[in-house]
Amino acid sequence: MSPAPASARALTVDSLNPKVLALADHFGGAIARRAQRMQEMLEKDPGSYPFNEIIYCNLSNPHSLGQQPNKFFHEVLALCDYPHLLHWSVTNSIFSSDAIARAREILDLIPGRATGGYSHCQGTEGLRNTIAVGIASRDGFPCYAEDIFLTDGAAPPVHMVMQLLIRGEKDGILCPVPSQFLYTSSMVLCGATLVPYYLDESGGWSVSISDLKKHLDAGRSEGITVRGLVVVNPGNPTGQVLVGENQCEIVEFCRSENLVLIADEVYQENVYTDEKKFNSFKKIARSMGYGEGDISLISFHSVSNGYYGECGRRGGYMEVTGFNSEVRKQVYKVASLSACSNISGQILMSLAMNPPMVGDESYTFYQEERGRIILLLSQCAEAMVQTFNSFEGMTCSKAEGAMFVFPSIRLTKKAIAAAEAMNTKPDVFYALRLLESTGIVVLPGSVFGQVPGTWHFRCTILQPEEKVQLFIYRFKAFHEAFMGEFHD
Amino acid sequence: MSPAPASARALTVDSLNPKVLALADHFGGAIARRAQRMQEMLEKDPGSYPFNEIIYCNLSNPHSLGQQPNKFFHEVLALCDYPHLLHWSVTNSIFSSDAIARAREILDLIPGRATGGYSHCQGTEGLRNTIAVGIASRDGFPCYAEDIFLTDGAAPPVHMVMQLLIRGEKDGILCPVPSQFLYTSSMVLCGATLVPYYLDESGGWSVSISDLKKHLDAGRSEGITVRGLVVVNPGNPTGQVLVGENQCEIVEFCRSENLVLIADEVYQENVYTDEKKFNSFKKIARSMGYGEGDISLISFHSVSNGYYGECGRRGGYMEVTGFNSEVRKQVYKVASLSACSNISGQILMSLAMNPPMVGDESYTFYQEERGRIILLLSQCAEAMVQTFNSFEGMTCSKAEGAMFVFPSIRLTKKAIAAAEAMNTKPDVFYALRLLESTGIVVLPGSVFGQVPGTWHFRCTILQPEEKVQLFIYRFKAFHEAFMGEFHD
């Protein structure tokens, strides 16, 4: 670190934008900072804790937990990065034939084969065409390249949408509680009013339309113009997959209440139950007979998720439908402020939406990779759900999708009092004690929001197979000791 | 395009954020849209214009104009994308040894060798260390990885800085006129007041401290709190390289007036004159004896520029010094909103700051590539400057750096009247006529701002060697005809 200045002259923290100051410090929060210090301690002195490693269940970052990248995707990326490889015959012996063919196709789609050039602001047109084909094939309804904006992951387009819709604090967005902090942070930064609605935990974290209506009316009665509704499906942090009927209700609600439906569908490939299936909100709306003129709909997707989990690649798209041409021009202007998204991420997004097909050399291996990862995720989820439901005072909904479980803990009065005595929220207190005792890092429910008086934590289902039993063993011992210590 | 909706219900353009509506439409502006339509016409019917191609001199996008990517950089990227290549002996015969060694080093710097994982919010620590070494070696003063934020090009950090500094319309930023629209757009979106200062064209686009002081005082007298000063060096659109004495004056001005010095140094490797040398503002400040406590300084760099011009890779960094720890926490919070920048861009930025050294296998070829490109750019610049200075009514400062020339045209009263009759700005009128007659696309000075009553255009110096004479021939014929037609 650079030497701490005696006094940095020009800037004091209280002279900064108050909207930035109001942002919660989630990534660098108490739990993450403590875990980092413990990790450093363990590296220096391996005996400093009764465990030898920190178990990160706070971040949805599969590759950093040992998940191997997809071979086909990375072959294509390497060939596009260094197209000279395509000129050498030896390449045929070390790359799969369909990766070579795909790289050639992609290079042909990029004007001048210039992977180092800026693309169109919305992303390379040819890659958007490929993605539109993938979306159309997923939904059974048409999709147009002009509706696709390729983005550096899902965060930039969320900020774009908020910038477009929010004029000031009298504008609000209906946002689920609990929800990922990307939405709440983006709203704070734009000065929007968060109009919360509560996911129904007893109904498997479904969306209750009467609850939506209640909160919409409450917001409106306070003079808030509610511009849109955020739905996260499959859910983060809650791991539910919405049923089609519930989705139809949500579409109808947005249409009749004149709200932009902002659908976070980044976990669309992470579904772990045979009983449910991912349906995009666009497919639902079109199936109901609603077209461009009936509902304004934005969908986000990203390569950070799915079974491939390519978070660091920052690829993503936003599909924008039901916006008139004047509004679309404004979307385009905001998108053009960052020139374009990164080309590797654009390529990867096109691969994710159009993976190897039957007959392609990579197909079988690709399916094996995919099947293995989805199986591991679902086994990890099932083991965790079963474990948490066996704990005293804990209940945990099934992880139907995404990468998380979000169990509820009934904390005792004594535990709550102990937390208060330390000036800590009860769920943060629980998570900190868990970390100190086991090295397991989870995020407290208060980071995501929860019904007042209830306490939760979010735990990713990304533990490698060989570590799941250790995780359960340590967590169980901790929880029993904790409940013993704080028995009312 | 999706069918135009009869009426998209939820959203009308006048219900959007007025700050978005206020953004100028530069990328999709009249000239670019016209050029695109002409390109489409030419593709359909090659005989539709008296030329057979559009000559793009509006965008600084070297690879799209045929510049070949750097071999060493792309070898390393491919190896990092698909590290399996490192296991095969054949790789030694198709990749250079230092690219292989560098890829191994980089993979070792990335936790878990996971190029698909999220990095630290500021970027992978090891890559930031490498970049800090590069900066320290460039400046001869220490640089710390903790001060570096790796970014998706230079646009996101500019928006971050504006978000941090700007509380509302009573906050202002001193910004050069002419200047790149990234800064003006970002200010519009944050609701900042632009406090303009005028670069001194007769002094080779240098910064006049008395002009700075005059505009600062004028802003303050209108109740504006001026938070910072933007300096672009080498200049965009103006192509100047500031001399050390001028830089010292600017540093002293920011220090004494308590302004954050926001230094856009993205063209630091593009200098075409032996008489001048790029000096970072940090080097200048440190050379003057000013340390962390004396001045708050932000520097931007990006892989979109330099001789490599890897625009589509979206790699960049921001170096932040002279910020106290409380302020830095806020910078970190804003950076964490987008999780991290893309890893390929991070890797490329580390390569650009630490290219092959003497003794490395790639060194000679790297130097040849670099030398050839810089030579072509400087030859193109010189030919253009000479040509424009030979035109009636045109003067053009030397292109000392960056990728542009910015000639001034003295338009006749008749030309101005003709433009006004078409409800067009005179410089836009000139650029449109140029486009229609020659297929050459330049950006009118009004996009960047200019002293009222003066007219300019920005022209990139990226034309391939074989096209420079054609460019000059066509431009000359047009200009003579134009001046003939509109002679007063």
mmCIF file of N, CA and C in Angstrom, chain A residues 55-139:
data_model
loop_
_atom_site.group_PDB
_atom_site.id
_atom_site.type_symbol
_atom_site.label_atom_id
_atom_site.label_comp_id
_atom_site.label_asym_id
_atom_site.label_seq_id
_atom_site.Cartn_x
_atom_site.Cartn_y
_atom_site.Cartn_z
ATOM 1 N N ILE A 55 -13.328 -22.189 3.972
ATOM 2 C CA ILE A 55 -14.244 -22.797 2.999
ATOM 3 C C ILE A 55 -15.196 -21.704 2.516
ATOM 4 N N TYR A 56 -14.958 -21.253 1.280
ATOM 5 C CA TYR A 56 -15.721 -20.118 0.761
ATOM 6 C C TYR A 56 -17.076 -20.554 0.209
ATOM 7 N N CYS A 57 -18.130 -20.255 0.944
ATOM 8 C CA CYS A 57 -19.497 -20.525 0.473
ATOM 9 C C CYS A 57 -20.236 -19.203 0.305
ATOM 10 N N ASN A 58 -19.463 -18.132 0.148
ATOM 11 C CA ASN A 58 -20.096 -16.817 0.020
ATOM 12 C C ASN A 58 -20.159 -16.337 -1.426
ATOM 13 N N LEU A 59 -19.279 -16.848 -2.278
ATOM 14 C CA LEU A 59 -19.190 -16.296 -3.625
ATOM 15 C C LEU A 59 -19.536 -17.325 -4.673
ATOM 16 N N SER A 60 -20.310 -16.904 -5.673
ATOM 17 C CA SER A 60 -20.669 -17.810 -6.764
ATOM 18 C C SER A 60 -19.599 -17.717 -7.842
ATOM 19 N N ASN A 61 -18.467 -18.343 -7.567
ATOM 20 C CA ASN A 61 -17.278 -18.223 -8.408
ATOM 21 C C ASN A 61 -16.696 -19.613 -8.630
ATOM 22 N N PRO A 62 -17.374 -20.450 -9.449
ATOM 23 C CA PRO A 62 -17.045 -21.879 -9.518
ATOM 24 C C PRO A 62 -15.583 -22.191 -9.848
ATOM 25 N N HIS A 63 -14.994 -21.468 -10.810
ATOM 26 C CA HIS A 63 -13.628 -21.809 -11.221
ATOM 27 C C HIS A 63 -12.640 -21.598 -10.082
ATOM 28 N N SER A 64 -12.904 -20.615 -9.241
ATOM 29 C CA SER A 64 -11.961 -20.377 -8.142
ATOM 30 C C SER A 64 -12.075 -21.481 -7.091
ATOM 31 N N LEU A 65 -13.158 -22.291 -7.170
ATOM 32 C CA LEU A 65 -13.301 -23.423 -6.245
ATOM 33 C C LEU A 65 -12.915 -24.727 -6.924
ATOM 34 N N GLY A 66 -12.222 -24.628 -8.048
ATOM 35 C CA GLY A 66 -11.651 -25.828 -8.654
ATOM 36 C C GLY A 66 -12.429 -26.394 -9.834
ATOM 37 N N GLN A 67 -13.599 -25.820 -10.142
ATOM 38 C CA GLN A 67 -14.333 -26.325 -11.322
ATOM 39 C C GLN A 67 -13.509 -26.056 -12.576
ATOM 40 N N GLN A 68 -13.383 -27.073 -13.420
ATOM 41 C CA GLN A 68 -12.563 -26.945 -14.620
ATOM 42 C C GLN A 68 -13.352 -26.252 -15.737
ATOM 43 N N PRO A 69 -12.681 -25.377 -16.490
ATOM 44 C CA PRO A 69 -13.377 -24.722 -17.597
ATOM 45 C C PRO A 69 -13.751 -25.704 -18.699
ATOM 46 N N ASN A 70 -14.761 -25.343 -19.442
ATOM 47 C CA ASN A 70 -15.232 -26.169 -20.550
ATOM 48 C C ASN A 70 -14.212 -26.181 -21.689
ATOM 49 N N LYS A 71 -13.896 -27.376 -22.159
ATOM 50 C CA LYS A 71 -12.829 -27.542 -23.149
ATOM 51 C C LYS A 71 -13.173 -26.868 -24.485
ATOM 52 N N PHE A 72 -14.346 -27.151 -25.019
ATOM 53 C CA PHE A 72 -14.748 -26.594 -26.323
ATOM 54 C C PHE A 72 -14.691 -25.064 -26.303
ATOM 55 N N PHE A 73 -15.275 -24.471 -25.261
ATOM 56 C CA PHE A 73 -15.298 -23.011 -25.169
ATOM 57 C C PHE A 73 -13.882 -22.446 -25.215
ATOM 58 N N HIS A 74 -12.982 -23.078 -24.450
ATOM 59 C CA HIS A 74 -11.633 -22.521 -24.339
ATOM 60 C C HIS A 74 -10.790 -22.801 -25.569
ATOM 61 N N GLU A 75 -11.080 -23.885 -26.262
ATOM 62 C CA GLU A 75 -10.426 -24.107 -27.551
ATOM 63 C C GLU A 75 -10.795 -22.981 -28.523
ATOM 64 N N VAL A 76 -12.091 -22.684 -28.596
ATOM 65 C CA VAL A 76 -12.543 -21.651 -29.537
ATOM 66 C C VAL A 76 -11.939 -20.291 -29.170
ATOM 67 N N LEU A 77 -11.939 -19.975 -27.867
ATOM 68 C CA LEU A 77 -11.368 -18.688 -27.452
ATOM 69 C C LEU A 77 -9.901 -18.571 -27.861
ATOM 70 N N ALA A 78 -9.147 -19.646 -27.624
ATOM 71 C CA ALA A 78 -7.714 -19.610 -27.945
ATOM 72 C C ALA A 78 -7.507 -19.431 -29.453
ATOM 73 N N LEU A 79 -8.293 -20.137 -30.258
ATOM 74 C CA LEU A 79 -8.158 -20.031 -31.715
ATOM 75 C C LEU A 79 -8.532 -18.632 -32.211
ATOM 76 N N CYS A 80 -9.550 -18.035 -31.588
ATOM 77 C CA CYS A 80 -9.944 -16.679 -32.000
ATOM 78 C C CYS A 80 -8.904 -15.650 -31.542
ATOM 79 N N ASP A 81 -8.277 -15.916 -30.387
ATOM 80 C CA ASP A 81 -7.257 -14.987 -29.909
ATOM 81 C C ASP A 81 -6.022 -15.006 -30.792
ATOM 82 N N TYR A 82 -5.699 -16.171 -31.312
ATOM 83 C CA TYR A 82 -4.451 -16.308 -32.060
ATOM 84 C C TYR A 82 -4.746 -17.097 -33.336
ATOM 85 N N PRO A 83 -5.391 -16.429 -34.301
ATOM 86 C CA PRO A 83 -5.876 -17.137 -35.496
ATOM 87 C C PRO A 83 -4.775 -17.755 -36.350
ATOM 88 N N HIS A 84 -3.501 -17.368 -36.105
ATOM 89 C CA HIS A 84 -2.401 -18.036 -36.813
ATOM 90 C C HIS A 84 -2.490 -19.547 -36.647
ATOM 91 N N LEU A 85 -2.996 -19.985 -35.487
ATOM 92 C CA LEU A 85 -3.108 -21.420 -35.217
ATOM 93 C C LEU A 85 -3.906 -22.122 -36.316
ATOM 94 N N LEU A 86 -4.833 -21.400 -36.916
ATOM 95 C CA LEU A 86 -5.687 -22.012 -37.944
ATOM 96 C C LEU A 86 -4.926 -22.313 -39.229
ATOM 97 N N HIS A 87 -3.725 -21.753 -39.363
ATOM 98 C CA HIS A 87 -2.959 -21.983 -40.593
ATOM 99 C C HIS A 87 -2.081 -23.224 -40.520
ATOM 100 N N TRP A 88 -1.921 -23.796 -39.328
ATOM 101 C CA TRP A 88 -0.967 -24.891 -39.174
ATOM 102 C C TRP A 88 -1.679 -26.230 -39.089
ATOM 103 N N SER A 89 -1.128 -27.211 -39.781
ATOM 104 C CA SER A 89 -1.804 -28.515 -39.802
ATOM 105 C C SER A 89 -1.771 -29.167 -38.421
ATOM 106 N N VAL A 90 -0.733 -28.850 -37.631
ATOM 107 C CA VAL A 90 -0.628 -29.464 -36.310
ATOM 108 C C VAL A 90 -1.844 -29.115 -35.442
ATOM 109 N N THR A 91 -2.486 -27.986 -35.749
ATOM 110 C CA THR A 91 -3.667 -27.563 -34.981
ATOM 111 C C THR A 91 -4.770 -28.617 -35.033
ATOM 112 N N ASN A 92 -4.866 -29.298 -36.182
ATOM 113 C CA ASN A 92 -5.901 -30.334 -36.301
ATOM 114 C C ASN A 92 -5.688 -31.478 -35.322
ATOM 115 N N SER A 93 -4.442 -31.651 -34.877
ATOM 116 C CA SER A 93 -4.182 -32.765 -33.968
ATOM 117 C C SER A 93 -4.365 -32.365 -32.504
ATOM 118 N N ILE A 94 -4.412 -31.077 -32.216
ATOM 119 C CA ILE A 94 -4.540 -30.691 -30.804
ATOM 120 C C ILE A 94 -5.843 -29.954 -30.477
ATOM 121 N N PHE A 95 -6.603 -29.573 -31.498
ATOM 122 C CA PHE A 95 -7.905 -28.941 -31.245
ATOM 123 C C PHE A 95 -9.008 -29.799 -31.861
ATOM 124 N N SER A 96 -10.188 -29.781 -31.285
ATOM 125 C CA SER A 96 -11.274 -30.552 -31.887
ATOM 126 C C SER A 96 -11.757 -29.875 -33.171
ATOM 127 N N SER A 97 -12.264 -30.701 -34.070
ATOM 128 C CA SER A 97 -12.601 -30.200 -35.412
ATOM 129 C C SER A 97 -13.722 -29.171 -35.352
ATOM 130 N N ASP A 98 -14.677 -29.371 -34.436
ATOM 131 C CA ASP A 98 -15.779 -28.402 -34.390
ATOM 132 C C ASP A 98 -15.337 -27.094 -33.738
ATOM 133 N N ALA A 99 -14.340 -27.143 -32.852
ATOM 134 C CA ALA A 99 -13.809 -25.898 -32.288
ATOM 135 C C ALA A 99 -13.115 -25.102 -33.398
ATOM 136 N N ILE A 100 -12.371 -25.809 -34.248
ATOM 137 C CA ILE A 100 -11.701 -25.143 -35.376
ATOM 138 C C ILE A 100 -12.736 -24.524 -36.317
ATOM 139 N N ALA A 101 -13.775 -25.326 -36.632
ATOM 140 C CA ALA A 101 -14.811 -24.822 -37.536
ATOM 141 C C ALA A 101 -15.529 -23.626 -36.928
ATOM 142 N N ARG A 102 -15.825 -23.726 -35.623
ATOM 143 C CA ARG A 102 -16.541 -22.641 -34.968
ATOM 144 C C ARG A 102 -15.692 -21.368 -34.930
ATOM 145 N N ALA A 103 -14.392 -21.537 -34.650
ATOM 146 C CA ALA A 103 -13.510 -20.361 -34.610
ATOM 147 C C ALA A 103 -13.489 -19.680 -35.973
ATOM 148 N N ARG A 104 -13.427 -20.494 -37.046
ATOM 149 C CA ARG A 104 -13.450 -19.909 -38.401
ATOM 150 C C ARG A 104 -14.751 -19.144 -38.637
ATOM 151 N N GLU A 105 -15.859 -19.760 -38.255
ATOM 152 C CA GLU A 105 -17.166 -19.091 -38.414
ATOM 153 C C GLU A 105 -17.196 -17.766 -37.666
ATOM 154 N N ILE A 106 -16.731 -17.789 -36.426
ATOM 155 C CA ILE A 106 -16.784 -16.579 -35.595
ATOM 156 C C ILE A 106 -15.896 -15.491 -36.189
ATOM 157 N N LEU A 107 -14.685 -15.868 -36.617
ATOM 158 C CA LEU A 107 -13.787 -14.870 -37.203
ATOM 159 C C LEU A 107 -14.422 -14.256 -38.453
ATOM 160 N N ASP A 108 -15.150 -15.087 -39.200
ATOM 161 C CA ASP A 108 -15.824 -14.557 -40.396
ATOM 162 C C ASP A 108 -16.944 -13.579 -40.038
ATOM 163 N N LEU A 109 -17.490 -13.736 -38.830
ATOM 164 C CA LEU A 109 -18.575 -12.843 -38.404
ATOM 165 C C LEU A 109 -18.063 -11.482 -37.945
ATOM 166 N N ILE A 110 -16.771 -11.430 -37.610
ATOM 167 C CA ILE A 110 -16.212 -10.193 -37.050
ATOM 168 C C ILE A 110 -15.605 -9.378 -38.191
ATOM 169 N N PRO A 111 -16.117 -8.146 -38.402
ATOM 170 C CA PRO A 111 -15.623 -7.349 -39.538
ATOM 171 C C PRO A 111 -14.086 -7.288 -39.543
ATOM 172 N N GLY A 112 -13.487 -7.643 -40.665
ATOM 173 C CA GLY A 112 -12.037 -7.640 -40.789
ATOM 174 C C GLY A 112 -11.355 -8.697 -39.935
ATOM 175 N N ARG A 113 -12.130 -9.647 -39.381
ATOM 176 C CA ARG A 113 -11.607 -10.676 -38.456
ATOM 177 C C ARG A 113 -10.821 -10.036 -37.306
ATOM 178 N N ALA A 114 -11.225 -8.807 -36.972
ATOM 179 C CA ALA A 114 -10.451 -8.016 -36.002
ATOM 180 C C ALA A 114 -11.001 -8.214 -34.598
ATOM 181 N N THR A 115 -10.527 -9.260 -33.913
ATOM 182 C CA THR A 115 -10.984 -9.482 -32.533
ATOM 183 C C THR A 115 -10.436 -8.403 -31.606
ATOM 184 N N GLY A 116 -9.497 -7.627 -32.104
ATOM 185 C CA GLY A 116 -8.961 -6.519 -31.311
ATOM 186 C C GLY A 116 -9.638 -5.191 -31.604
ATOM 187 N N GLY A 117 -10.635 -5.196 -32.493
ATOM 188 C CA GLY A 117 -11.301 -3.931 -32.822
ATOM 189 C C GLY A 117 -12.532 -3.713 -31.959
ATOM 190 N N TYR A 118 -12.935 -2.446 -31.807
ATOM 191 C CA TYR A 118 -14.243 -2.179 -31.213
ATOM 192 C C TYR A 118 -15.285 -2.868 -32.064
ATOM 193 N N SER A 119 -16.302 -3.418 -31.443
ATOM 194 C CA SER A 119 -17.446 -3.897 -32.217
ATOM 195 C C SER A 119 -18.501 -2.802 -32.243
ATOM 196 N N HIS A 120 -19.597 -3.059 -32.933
ATOM 197 C CA HIS A 120 -20.802 -2.255 -32.807
ATOM 198 C C HIS A 120 -21.116 -2.087 -31.313
ATOM 199 N N CYS A 121 -21.688 -0.942 -30.921
ATOM 200 C CA CYS A 121 -21.984 -0.699 -29.499
ATOM 201 C C CYS A 121 -22.794 -1.822 -28.860
ATOM 202 N N GLN A 122 -23.696 -2.430 -29.609
ATOM 203 C CA GLN A 122 -24.518 -3.502 -29.049
ATOM 204 C C GLN A 122 -23.809 -4.851 -29.092
ATOM 205 N N GLY A 123 -22.615 -4.891 -29.671
ATOM 206 C CA GLY A 123 -21.908 -6.153 -29.858
ATOM 207 C C GLY A 123 -21.891 -6.499 -31.333
ATOM 208 N N THR A 124 -20.933 -7.361 -31.722
ATOM 209 C CA THR A 124 -20.786 -7.788 -33.116
ATOM 210 C C THR A 124 -22.107 -8.332 -33.644
ATOM 211 N N GLU A 125 -22.538 -7.815 -34.786
ATOM 212 C CA GLU A 125 -23.857 -8.180 -35.297
ATOM 213 C C GLU A 125 -23.986 -9.691 -35.523
ATOM 214 N N GLY A 126 -22.960 -10.298 -36.100
ATOM 215 C CA GLY A 126 -23.018 -11.733 -36.379
ATOM 216 C C GLY A 126 -23.158 -12.565 -35.111
ATOM 217 N N LEU A 127 -22.485 -12.143 -34.056
ATOM 218 C CA LEU A 127 -22.596 -12.884 -32.787
ATOM 219 C C LEU A 127 -23.981 -12.679 -32.182
ATOM 220 N N ARG A 128 -24.533 -11.473 -32.347
ATOM 221 C CA ARG A 128 -25.900 -11.254 -31.859
ATOM 222 C C ARG A 128 -26.894 -12.101 -32.635
ATOM 223 N N ASN A 129 -26.638 -12.272 -33.929
ATOM 224 C CA ASN A 129 -27.499 -13.169 -34.719
ATOM 225 C C ASN A 129 -27.459 -14.582 -34.161
ATOM 226 N N THR A 130 -26.246 -15.064 -33.863
ATOM 227 C CA THR A 130 -26.090 -16.417 -33.321
ATOM 228 C C THR A 130 -26.854 -16.551 -32.007
ATOM 229 N N ILE A 131 -26.732 -15.542 -31.176
ATOM 230 C CA ILE A 131 -27.401 -15.575 -29.874
ATOM 231 C C ILE A 131 -28.915 -15.528 -30.063
ATOM 232 N N ALA A 132 -29.373 -14.714 -31.008
ATOM 233 C CA ALA A 132 -30.816 -14.625 -31.266
ATOM 234 C C ALA A 132 -31.363 -15.982 -31.720
ATOM 235 N N VAL A 133 -30.574 -16.697 -32.536
ATOM 236 C CA VAL A 133 -30.983 -18.043 -32.955
ATOM 237 C C VAL A 133 -31.103 -18.951 -31.734
ATOM 238 N N GLY A 134 -30.134 -18.859 -30.828
ATOM 239 C CA GLY A 134 -30.163 -19.667 -29.603
ATOM 240 C C GLY A 134 -31.376 -19.346 -28.740
ATOM 241 N N ILE A 135 -31.700 -18.072 -28.611
ATOM 242 C CA ILE A 135 -32.847 -17.674 -27.790
ATOM 243 C C ILE A 135 -34.156 -18.151 -28.439
ATOM 244 N N ALA A 136 -34.239 -17.970 -29.767
ATOM 245 C CA ALA A 136 -35.447 -18.399 -30.477
ATOM 246 C C ALA A 136 -35.645 -19.901 -30.330
ATOM 247 N N SER A 137 -34.553 -20.639 -30.389
ATOM 248 C CA SER A 137 -34.657 -22.088 -30.271
ATOM 249 C C SER A 137 -35.021 -22.477 -28.830
ATOM 250 N N ARG A 138 -34.530 -21.735 -27.854
ATOM 251 C CA ARG A 138 -34.889 -21.984 -26.449
ATOM 252 C C ARG A 138 -36.374 -21.742 -26.222
ATOM 253 N N ASP A 139 -36.904 -20.640 -26.785
ATOM 254 C CA ASP A 139 -38.260 -20.194 -26.457
ATOM 255 C C ASP A 139 -39.330 -20.687 -27.426
#
